[in-house]
């Protein structure tokens, strides 16, 4: 199909006026930018009507497809009432209802919701709250944070300090606060003959010995429960979380669960931490929270943390704010998203979907170039053997030519390919996704 003038003009204007995220703009001299005119369900349509299956849920945010009628209707209704109001000193029904319902999703254990606008802000909020809690509680020396090797918690300076993805971090390292790294339970790193669970236990032991030495100066451990996303969909055994929870409790250190990617059903349970039978002290949410419609993030925490800030003294309060905190439209989209989870019994339905998709992946999983094929909930990932430099870009282009949006990750070679489709993906669309990915893999050295 020929690219129309309209398509070409739009991408050229974008290349000039828009500085695209996570992009070396010079690559767009030869790599076209894809102009999207509309979306419906799992599909994105360009200005010429060419369609792409959104296998990455538009950077992991979309849950129920593009232009979901129920979310659209909720937003249209909210627009007639209130688009936004300052949240300091004011409140509104959507933010109250959302806070109550998110807390209920934690079994009421995390009963206080603080809002931000994106994932990185949620990380910043959790780190600052943890530090300030200890300061208010007479332990101002607890200023250090621990994260896992290969962690990703966002790219603002505080969040980047606890991020361990070289591609994002190395350039800015001189600007970052030192923070501590402990070994990752990622099962791909298990020694030969070691099970994923044994590897997780070994990683937990390394955490334990770090805490034994440094607990007095450590405020919190931050983890991505069960799946470390941006480093390359590294999956690990829930035993790590159980042991990390116990070690943090023993040593008086907070556990921050960054469920910005894993939350809202992505790993098979509503929150990933549920699979370990634990509760974190802080829970960071964003991405899927609005079904992929509007920027919003939240940090949930316990009565105990909240109480440490509750005082006559102003500066013992959490004096952190973002202009769009608790935006009414975004909260309403989040409420509509939670409604869909209930109306469609999404967690149960996804179990079925995941099994259907995994069955279709059998040939892919045993493809001669595919290594470490793995899945959890609605995530599928694998490494590509002998991926030459530039592989990520070549696979992206080969998949795009076949009507699939894929975005390989994992370092500069980007040899980790993953599927993280909207939950509404049909069996027909699964077939399309898998067969075209196989074909793209054949075409991308
Ligand atoms: C995407 C992501 C973030 C950062 O969220 P942004 O909205 O991109 O700032 C943080 N943590 C995890 C685990 C993520 O996947």
Short mmCIF file of C-alpha atoms and ligand atoms in Angstrom, two decimals:
data_model
loop_
_atom_site.label_atom_id
_atom_site.label_comp_id
_atom_site.label_asym_id
_atom_site.label_seq_id
_atom_site.Cartn_x
_atom_site.Cartn_y
_atom_site.Cartn_z
CA UNK A 1 0.00 0.00 0.00
CA UNK A 2 1.27 3.49 -0.89
CA UNK A 3 1.70 6.05 1.85
CA UNK A 4 -0.60 8.98 1.21
CA UNK A 5 0.51 12.60 1.21
CA UNK A 6 -1.55 13.15 4.36
CA UNK A 7 0.35 10.43 6.22
CA UNK A 8 3.72 11.70 4.95
CA UNK A 9 3.02 15.31 5.87
CA UNK A 10 1.91 14.39 9.39
CA UNK A 11 4.99 12.33 10.15
CA UNK A 12 7.28 15.03 8.72
CA UNK A 13 5.60 17.69 10.88
CA UNK A 14 5.94 15.37 13.87
CA UNK A 15 9.64 14.86 13.18
CA UNK A 16 10.15 18.63 13.15
CA UNK A 17 7.96 19.82 16.00
CA UNK A 18 7.69 16.87 18.39
CA UNK A 19 10.67 15.60 20.34
CA UNK A 20 9.66 11.95 20.71
CA UNK A 21 10.30 10.02 23.95
CA UNK A 22 13.03 7.41 24.34
CA UNK A 23 14.18 8.11 20.78
CA UNK A 24 17.33 9.08 18.91
CA UNK A 25 15.53 11.49 16.60
CA UNK A 26 18.14 11.09 13.85
CA UNK A 27 16.97 7.49 13.34
CA UNK A 28 13.74 8.95 12.01
CA UNK A 29 15.61 10.14 8.91
CA UNK A 30 15.09 6.60 7.69
CA UNK A 31 12.66 5.01 10.14
CA UNK A 32 9.15 6.37 9.54
CA UNK A 33 7.07 7.68 12.42
CA UNK A 34 3.65 6.02 12.32
CA UNK A 35 0.81 8.55 12.19
CA UNK A 36 -2.22 7.18 14.01
CA UNK A 37 -5.60 8.64 13.19
CA UNK A 38 -7.82 6.48 15.38
CA UNK A 39 -7.99 3.34 17.49
CA UNK A 40 -10.61 0.67 18.06
CA UNK A 41 -10.21 -2.36 20.31
CA UNK A 42 -6.74 -3.86 19.85
CA UNK A 43 -6.17 -1.97 16.59
CA UNK A 44 -4.54 1.33 15.68
CA UNK A 45 -5.33 2.83 12.27
CA UNK A 46 -3.06 5.20 10.38
CA UNK A 47 -4.28 8.02 8.14
CA UNK A 48 -4.48 5.62 5.16
CA UNK A 49 -6.57 3.08 7.06
CA UNK A 50 -3.66 0.66 7.46
CA UNK A 51 -4.05 -1.14 10.79
CA UNK A 52 -1.65 -2.35 13.47
CA UNK A 53 -2.40 -4.74 16.31
CA UNK A 54 -1.32 -2.93 19.50
CA UNK A 55 0.61 -5.82 21.05
CA UNK A 56 2.27 -3.54 23.63
CA UNK A 57 -0.98 -1.92 24.82
CA UNK A 58 0.47 1.48 23.86
CA UNK A 59 3.35 1.25 26.35
CA UNK A 60 1.56 -1.03 28.78
CA UNK A 61 -1.28 1.33 29.61
CA UNK A 62 -4.26 0.05 27.65
CA UNK A 63 -6.38 -2.68 29.24
CA UNK A 64 -9.68 -2.92 27.39
CA UNK A 65 -8.82 -1.68 23.94
CA UNK A 66 -8.93 1.72 22.30
CA UNK A 67 -12.20 3.68 22.29
CA UNK A 68 -13.82 1.44 24.90
CA UNK A 69 -17.53 2.42 24.87
CA UNK A 70 -18.04 2.30 28.65
CA UNK A 71 -14.98 4.42 29.44
CA UNK A 72 -15.93 6.82 26.64
CA UNK A 73 -19.41 7.19 28.11
CA UNK A 74 -18.11 7.76 31.64
CA UNK A 75 -15.76 10.48 30.40
CA UNK A 76 -18.46 12.15 28.31
CA UNK A 77 -20.66 12.25 31.40
CA UNK A 78 -17.88 13.58 33.62
CA UNK A 79 -17.12 16.33 31.09
CA UNK A 80 -20.61 17.73 31.68
CA UNK A 81 -19.93 18.01 35.41
CA UNK A 82 -16.35 18.75 36.37
CA UNK A 83 -13.10 18.41 34.43
CA UNK A 84 -10.71 19.35 37.24
CA UNK A 85 -10.45 21.14 40.55
CA UNK A 86 -7.56 21.84 42.91
CA UNK A 87 -7.30 18.91 45.36
CA UNK A 88 -5.69 20.87 48.21
CA UNK A 89 -8.60 21.88 50.41
CA UNK A 90 -11.17 20.64 47.86
CA UNK A 91 -12.51 17.25 46.88
CA UNK A 92 -14.94 15.58 44.47
CA UNK A 93 -16.88 12.35 44.12
CA UNK A 94 -14.62 10.60 41.57
CA UNK A 95 -11.45 11.00 43.67
CA UNK A 96 -13.18 9.88 46.86
CA UNK A 97 -14.84 6.89 45.19
CA UNK A 98 -11.61 5.88 43.49
CA UNK A 99 -9.64 6.07 46.76
CA UNK A 100 -12.23 3.93 48.53
CA UNK A 101 -12.35 1.36 45.77
CA UNK A 102 -8.57 1.09 45.38
CA UNK A 103 -8.24 0.66 49.14
CA UNK A 104 -10.91 -2.03 49.04
CA UNK A 105 -8.82 -3.83 46.40
CA UNK A 106 -6.03 -4.08 49.02
CA UNK A 107 -8.46 -5.59 51.50
CA UNK A 108 -8.50 -2.23 53.27
CA UNK A 109 -4.90 -2.67 54.40
CA UNK A 110 -3.70 0.30 52.34
CA UNK A 111 -6.38 2.79 53.25
CA UNK A 112 -4.84 6.11 52.19
CA UNK A 113 -4.41 7.21 48.58
CA UNK A 114 -2.08 9.98 47.43
CA UNK A 115 -2.24 11.03 43.77
CA UNK A 116 0.26 11.99 41.09
CA UNK A 117 0.10 12.23 37.34
CA UNK A 118 2.49 9.54 36.09
CA UNK A 119 4.43 6.51 37.20
CA UNK A 120 7.71 8.24 37.94
CA UNK A 121 5.91 10.70 40.24
CA UNK A 122 4.39 7.76 42.11
CA UNK A 123 7.88 6.40 42.71
CA UNK A 124 9.06 9.82 43.91
CA UNK A 125 6.08 10.06 46.24
CA UNK A 126 6.67 6.62 47.76
CA UNK A 127 10.40 7.31 48.31
CA UNK A 128 9.76 10.71 49.88
CA UNK A 129 6.94 9.38 52.07
CA UNK A 130 9.05 6.52 53.34
CA UNK A 131 11.96 8.80 54.18
CA UNK A 132 9.65 11.35 55.82
CA UNK A 133 7.88 8.64 57.81
CA UNK A 134 11.19 7.61 59.37
CA UNK A 135 12.15 11.21 59.99
CA UNK A 136 8.82 11.87 61.72
CA UNK A 137 9.31 8.66 63.69
CA UNK A 138 12.67 9.66 65.15
CA UNK A 139 14.91 7.83 62.63
CA UNK A 140 16.16 10.62 60.32
CA UNK A 141 19.27 8.53 59.55
CA UNK A 142 17.17 6.17 57.44
CA UNK A 143 17.86 7.83 54.08
CA UNK A 144 18.93 4.94 51.82
CA UNK A 145 16.88 3.01 49.31
CA UNK A 146 17.48 -0.48 47.98
CA UNK A 147 16.39 -1.70 44.58
CA UNK A 148 16.98 -4.86 42.58
CA UNK A 149 19.54 -5.30 39.84
CA UNK A 150 17.73 -4.57 36.59
CA UNK A 151 15.04 -2.51 38.34
CA UNK A 152 12.98 0.13 36.55
CA UNK A 153 10.97 2.69 38.52
CA UNK A 154 10.81 5.66 36.13
CA UNK A 155 13.19 8.28 34.80
CA UNK A 156 12.87 11.47 36.84
CA UNK A 157 16.00 11.93 38.95
CA UNK A 158 14.71 10.33 42.15
CA UNK A 159 13.09 7.43 40.31
CA UNK A 160 16.16 7.01 38.12
CA UNK A 161 18.27 6.72 41.28
CA UNK A 162 16.51 3.44 42.06
CA UNK A 163 16.46 2.35 38.40
CA UNK A 164 19.13 -0.03 37.12
CA UNK A 165 18.75 -0.07 33.35
CA UNK A 166 22.06 1.14 31.90
CA UNK A 167 20.52 2.59 28.75
CA UNK A 168 18.42 5.03 30.77
CA UNK A 169 20.73 5.55 33.71
CA UNK A 170 24.39 5.73 32.69
CA UNK A 171 24.31 9.14 30.99
CA UNK A 172 22.70 10.77 34.02
CA UNK A 173 24.58 8.85 36.71
CA UNK A 174 26.45 11.98 37.93
CA UNK A 175 23.09 13.58 38.78
CA UNK A 176 21.75 10.68 40.81
CA UNK A 177 21.64 9.95 44.53
CA UNK A 178 23.59 6.84 45.34
CA UNK A 179 21.31 3.93 46.09
CA UNK A 180 21.89 0.27 46.91
CA UNK A 181 21.47 -2.59 44.49
CA UNK A 182 20.81 -6.18 45.58
CA UNK A 183 20.77 -9.25 43.28
CA UNK A 184 17.69 -9.88 41.18
CA UNK A 185 15.59 -13.03 41.63
CA UNK A 186 15.15 -13.09 37.78
CA UNK A 187 15.10 -16.83 37.03
CA UNK A 188 17.09 -16.40 33.83
CA UNK A 189 20.07 -15.69 36.09
CA UNK A 190 19.78 -18.96 38.01
CA UNK A 191 22.95 -21.05 38.17
CA UNK A 192 22.80 -24.30 36.17
CA UNK A 193 20.72 -26.88 38.01
CA UNK A 194 19.05 -24.29 40.22
CA UNK A 195 15.27 -23.93 40.09
CA UNK A 196 13.62 -20.48 39.81
CA UNK A 197 12.53 -20.88 43.41
CA UNK A 198 16.02 -21.78 44.64
CA UNK A 199 17.38 -18.80 42.75
CA UNK A 200 14.75 -16.55 44.35
CA UNK A 201 15.73 -17.86 47.78
CA UNK A 202 19.42 -17.16 47.10
CA UNK A 203 18.55 -13.60 46.03
CA UNK A 204 16.47 -13.17 49.18
CA UNK A 205 19.43 -14.31 51.26
CA UNK A 206 21.58 -11.62 49.62
CA UNK A 207 18.92 -9.06 50.54
CA UNK A 208 18.86 -10.38 54.10
CA UNK A 209 22.61 -9.97 54.52
CA UNK A 210 22.47 -6.46 53.03
CA UNK A 211 19.75 -5.54 55.52
CA UNK A 212 21.63 -7.07 58.45
CA UNK A 213 24.44 -4.63 57.77
CA UNK A 214 22.58 -1.55 56.57
CA UNK A 215 19.08 -1.60 58.09
CA UNK A 216 19.85 1.31 60.40
CA UNK A 217 20.31 3.68 57.44
CA UNK A 218 17.79 2.04 55.08
CA UNK A 219 14.33 3.54 54.58
CA UNK A 220 12.85 1.17 52.01
CA UNK A 221 13.25 -1.60 49.49
CA UNK A 222 11.47 -0.93 46.20
CA UNK A 223 10.53 -3.84 43.93
CA UNK A 224 8.52 -4.60 40.81
CA UNK A 225 6.52 -7.61 42.08
CA UNK A 226 6.93 -10.82 40.02
CA UNK A 227 7.98 -9.14 36.74
CA UNK A 228 10.77 -6.63 36.20
CA UNK A 229 9.35 -5.03 33.08
CA UNK A 230 11.63 -2.54 31.38
CA UNK A 231 14.83 -4.51 31.95
CA UNK A 232 13.34 -7.28 29.76
CA UNK A 233 10.25 -8.87 31.33
CA UNK A 234 12.35 -10.66 33.93
CA UNK A 235 10.03 -12.99 35.86
CA UNK A 236 10.65 -14.43 39.28
CA UNK A 237 9.24 -16.73 41.93
CA UNK A 238 6.81 -15.28 44.47
CA UNK A 239 8.92 -16.79 47.25
CA UNK A 240 11.25 -13.80 46.85
CA UNK A 241 8.47 -11.41 47.83
CA UNK A 242 7.51 -13.48 50.87
CA UNK A 243 11.09 -13.49 52.09
CA UNK A 244 11.66 -9.84 51.23
CA UNK A 245 8.51 -8.91 53.18
CA UNK A 246 9.71 -10.91 56.19
CA UNK A 247 13.24 -9.47 56.00
CA UNK A 248 11.92 -5.89 55.76
CA UNK A 249 9.68 -6.50 58.78
CA UNK A 250 12.52 -7.99 60.79
CA UNK A 251 14.81 -5.05 60.04
CA UNK A 252 12.37 -2.15 60.21
CA UNK A 253 12.50 -1.27 56.51
CA UNK A 254 9.54 -0.37 54.28
CA UNK A 255 8.57 -2.48 51.30
CA UNK A 256 7.45 -0.44 48.28
CA UNK A 257 5.60 -2.41 45.59
CA UNK A 258 5.89 -0.65 42.26
CA UNK A 259 2.88 -2.14 40.48
CA UNK A 260 2.80 0.57 37.84
CA UNK A 261 3.08 -2.13 35.17
CA UNK A 262 2.05 -5.28 37.06
CA UNK A 263 -1.13 -3.88 38.65
CA UNK A 264 -4.67 -4.09 37.28
CA UNK A 265 -4.59 -7.75 36.39
CA UNK A 266 -1.54 -7.85 34.15
CA UNK A 267 0.11 -10.76 35.98
CA UNK A 268 -3.08 -12.77 36.50
CA UNK A 269 -4.15 -11.40 39.91
CA UNK A 270 -5.47 -7.89 40.43
CA UNK A 271 -2.16 -6.90 42.06
CA UNK A 272 0.91 -9.07 41.54
CA UNK A 273 1.84 -9.00 45.25
CA UNK A 274 -1.33 -10.99 46.04
CA UNK A 275 0.35 -14.06 44.52
CA UNK A 276 2.90 -13.95 47.34
CA UNK A 277 0.25 -13.52 50.03
CA UNK A 278 1.88 -10.33 51.32
CA UNK A 279 0.96 -6.66 51.64
CA UNK A 280 3.48 -3.90 50.90
CA UNK A 281 3.78 -0.70 52.94
CA UNK A 282 3.44 1.40 49.81
CA UNK A 283 1.77 0.52 46.54
CA UNK A 284 2.55 2.55 43.38
CA UNK A 285 -0.06 2.46 40.62
CA UNK A 286 -0.32 4.11 37.21
CA UNK A 287 -0.36 2.91 33.56
CA UNK A 288 -3.49 0.68 33.45
CA UNK A 289 -5.23 2.63 36.21
CA UNK A 290 -7.28 4.68 33.71
CA UNK A 291 -7.55 1.88 31.18
CA UNK A 292 -4.93 3.74 29.15
CA UNK A 293 -6.97 6.90 28.73
CA UNK A 294 -5.49 9.64 30.89
CA UNK A 295 -2.36 10.20 32.95
CA UNK A 296 -2.90 9.35 36.61
CA UNK A 297 -0.93 7.68 39.36
CA UNK A 298 -1.58 6.80 42.97
CA UNK A 299 0.42 5.73 46.00
CA UNK A 300 -1.49 3.77 48.62
CA UNK A 301 -0.22 3.30 52.13
CA UNK A 302 -1.14 2.08 55.62
CA UNK A 303 -2.82 3.68 58.60
CA UNK A 304 0.52 3.48 60.40
CA UNK A 305 2.35 5.55 57.80
CA UNK A 306 -0.52 8.03 57.55
CA UNK A 307 -0.61 8.46 61.33
CA UNK A 308 3.07 9.43 61.45
CA UNK A 309 2.28 12.56 59.37
CA UNK A 310 -0.91 13.52 61.25
CA UNK A 311 0.11 16.35 63.57
CA UNK A 312 -0.35 19.97 64.64
CA UNK A 313 3.01 20.75 63.05
CA UNK A 314 2.60 21.67 59.33
CA UNK A 315 6.00 20.40 58.26
CA UNK A 316 5.32 16.94 59.65
CA UNK A 317 2.67 16.70 56.92
CA UNK A 318 3.44 15.43 53.43
CA UNK A 319 3.94 18.72 51.59
CA UNK A 320 4.16 17.22 48.12
CA UNK A 321 1.92 18.23 45.24
CA UNK A 322 1.30 18.09 41.50
CA UNK A 323 -1.04 20.55 39.77
CA UNK A 324 -3.24 17.83 38.29
CA UNK A 325 -3.38 15.74 41.47
CA UNK A 326 -6.63 13.75 41.55
CA UNK A 327 -7.83 15.04 38.18
CA UNK A 328 -11.58 14.38 37.99
CA UNK A 329 -11.59 13.09 34.41
CA UNK A 330 -8.72 10.71 35.07
CA UNK A 331 -10.36 9.44 38.28
CA UNK A 332 -13.61 8.89 36.40
CA UNK A 333 -11.80 6.88 33.72
CA UNK A 334 -10.24 4.83 36.53
CA UNK A 335 -13.67 4.20 38.07
CA UNK A 336 -15.01 3.07 34.69
CA UNK A 337 -11.99 0.76 34.42
CA UNK A 338 -12.73 -0.78 37.83
CA UNK A 339 -16.38 -1.19 36.78
CA UNK A 340 -15.28 -3.22 33.76
CA UNK A 341 -13.18 -5.48 36.00
CA UNK A 342 -16.37 -6.29 37.92
CA UNK A 343 -18.89 -6.36 35.06
CA UNK A 344 -16.77 -8.64 32.87
CA UNK A 345 -15.16 -10.67 35.68
CA UNK A 346 -11.88 -9.81 34.00
CA UNK A 347 -9.46 -11.70 36.24
CA UNK A 348 -11.32 -14.98 35.63
CA UNK A 349 -11.84 -14.28 31.92
CA UNK A 350 -8.14 -13.50 31.49
CA UNK A 351 -7.18 -16.94 32.81
CA UNK A 352 -8.99 -18.42 29.87
CA UNK A 353 -7.50 -15.89 27.42
CA UNK A 354 -4.01 -16.51 28.74
CA UNK A 355 -4.39 -20.27 28.21
CA UNK A 356 -5.65 -19.72 24.65
CA UNK A 357 -2.75 -17.42 23.86
CA UNK A 358 -0.15 -19.72 25.43
CA UNK A 359 -1.46 -22.65 23.37
CA UNK A 360 -1.02 -20.55 20.23
CA UNK A 361 2.54 -19.71 21.25
CA UNK A 362 3.68 -23.37 21.21
CA UNK A 363 5.42 -23.14 17.83
CA UNK A 364 6.94 -19.78 18.70
CA UNK A 365 8.25 -21.07 22.04
CA UNK A 366 10.13 -23.88 20.27
CA UNK A 367 11.35 -21.76 17.34
CA UNK A 368 15.12 -22.29 16.89
CA UNK A 369 15.88 -18.59 17.56
CA UNK A 370 13.68 -18.34 20.66
CA UNK A 371 15.14 -18.66 24.17
CA UNK A 372 13.60 -18.46 27.67
CA UNK A 373 10.02 -18.38 26.50
CA UNK A 374 7.99 -17.33 29.53
CA UNK A 375 4.55 -16.15 30.48
CA UNK A 376 2.67 -14.80 33.46
CA UNK A 377 -0.93 -13.63 33.30
CA UNK A 378 -1.28 -11.49 30.19
CA UNK A 379 2.47 -11.14 29.49
CA UNK A 380 4.50 -13.33 27.12
CA UNK A 381 8.22 -12.81 26.51
CA UNK A 382 11.30 -14.44 25.03
CA UNK A 383 14.86 -13.67 23.98
CA UNK A 384 16.05 -13.97 20.41
CA UNK A 385 19.33 -15.84 19.97
CA UNK A 386 22.01 -14.36 17.68
CA UNK A 387 20.23 -10.98 17.62
CA UNK A 388 22.58 -8.63 15.75
CA UNK A 389 22.98 -4.99 16.84
CA UNK A 390 19.94 -3.06 15.67
CA UNK A 391 17.72 -6.13 15.98
CA UNK A 392 15.02 -4.26 17.94
CA UNK A 393 14.57 -1.77 15.14
CA UNK A 394 14.58 -4.41 12.41
CA UNK A 395 12.00 -6.52 14.20
CA UNK A 396 9.88 -3.44 14.89
CA UNK A 397 9.88 -2.61 11.17
CA UNK A 398 9.30 -6.20 10.05
CA UNK A 399 6.37 -6.55 12.47
CA UNK A 400 4.92 -3.19 11.49
CA UNK A 401 4.99 -4.19 7.80
CA UNK A 402 2.89 -7.20 8.86
CA UNK A 403 0.37 -5.20 10.88
CA UNK A 404 1.75 -5.74 14.38
CA UNK A 405 3.11 -3.17 16.82
CA UNK A 406 6.00 -4.78 18.73
CA UNK A 407 8.74 -2.94 20.61
CA UNK A 408 11.57 -5.25 21.66
CA UNK A 409 13.46 -4.22 24.81
CA UNK A 410 16.44 -5.32 26.88
CA UNK A 411 19.59 -3.24 26.50
CA UNK A 412 21.00 -1.78 23.31
CA UNK A 413 20.54 -4.96 21.25
CA UNK A 414 16.94 -5.17 22.44
CA UNK A 415 16.71 -8.91 22.08
CA UNK A 416 13.71 -9.38 24.37
CA UNK A 417 10.45 -9.60 22.47
CA UNK A 418 7.22 -9.46 24.43
CA UNK A 419 3.47 -9.42 23.98
CA UNK A 420 1.40 -7.40 26.39
CA UNK A 421 -1.86 -7.05 24.48
CA UNK A 422 -5.07 -5.38 25.63
CA UNK A 423 -7.17 -7.88 27.61
CA UNK A 424 -9.89 -7.77 24.94
CA UNK A 425 -7.72 -9.56 22.38
CA UNK A 426 -9.80 -12.19 20.52
CA UNK A 427 -8.68 -15.64 19.43
CA UNK A 428 -8.54 -14.43 15.83
CA UNK A 429 -6.32 -11.54 16.87
CA UNK A 430 -4.09 -13.90 18.85
CA UNK A 431 -3.59 -15.92 15.65
CA UNK A 432 -2.74 -12.74 13.76
CA UNK A 433 -0.28 -11.68 16.45
CA UNK A 434 1.56 -14.99 16.72
CA UNK A 435 1.75 -15.83 13.01
CA UNK A 436 2.90 -12.35 12.02
CA UNK A 437 5.45 -12.28 14.81
CA UNK A 438 6.84 -15.61 13.55
CA UNK A 439 7.04 -14.18 10.03
CA UNK A 440 8.71 -10.98 11.29
CA UNK A 441 11.22 -13.05 13.23
CA UNK A 442 12.19 -14.87 10.03
CA UNK A 443 12.70 -11.50 8.32
CA UNK A 444 14.75 -9.74 11.06
CA UNK A 445 18.38 -10.85 11.53
C1 LIG B 1 6.41 2.64 33.34
C2 LIG B 1 6.91 2.36 34.69
C3 LIG B 1 7.26 3.40 35.57
C4 LIG B 1 7.24 4.84 35.16
O1 LIG B 1 5.97 5.30 34.79
P1 LIG B 1 5.89 6.60 33.87
O2 LIG B 1 4.44 6.91 33.81
O3 LIG B 1 6.46 6.21 32.53
O4 LIG B 1 6.69 7.66 34.52
C5 LIG B 1 7.69 3.06 36.83
N1 LIG B 1 7.75 1.77 37.23
C6 LIG B 1 7.41 0.76 36.42
C7 LIG B 1 7.49 -0.64 36.93
C8 LIG B 1 7.00 1.02 35.12
O5 LIG B 1 6.71 0.00 34.31
#
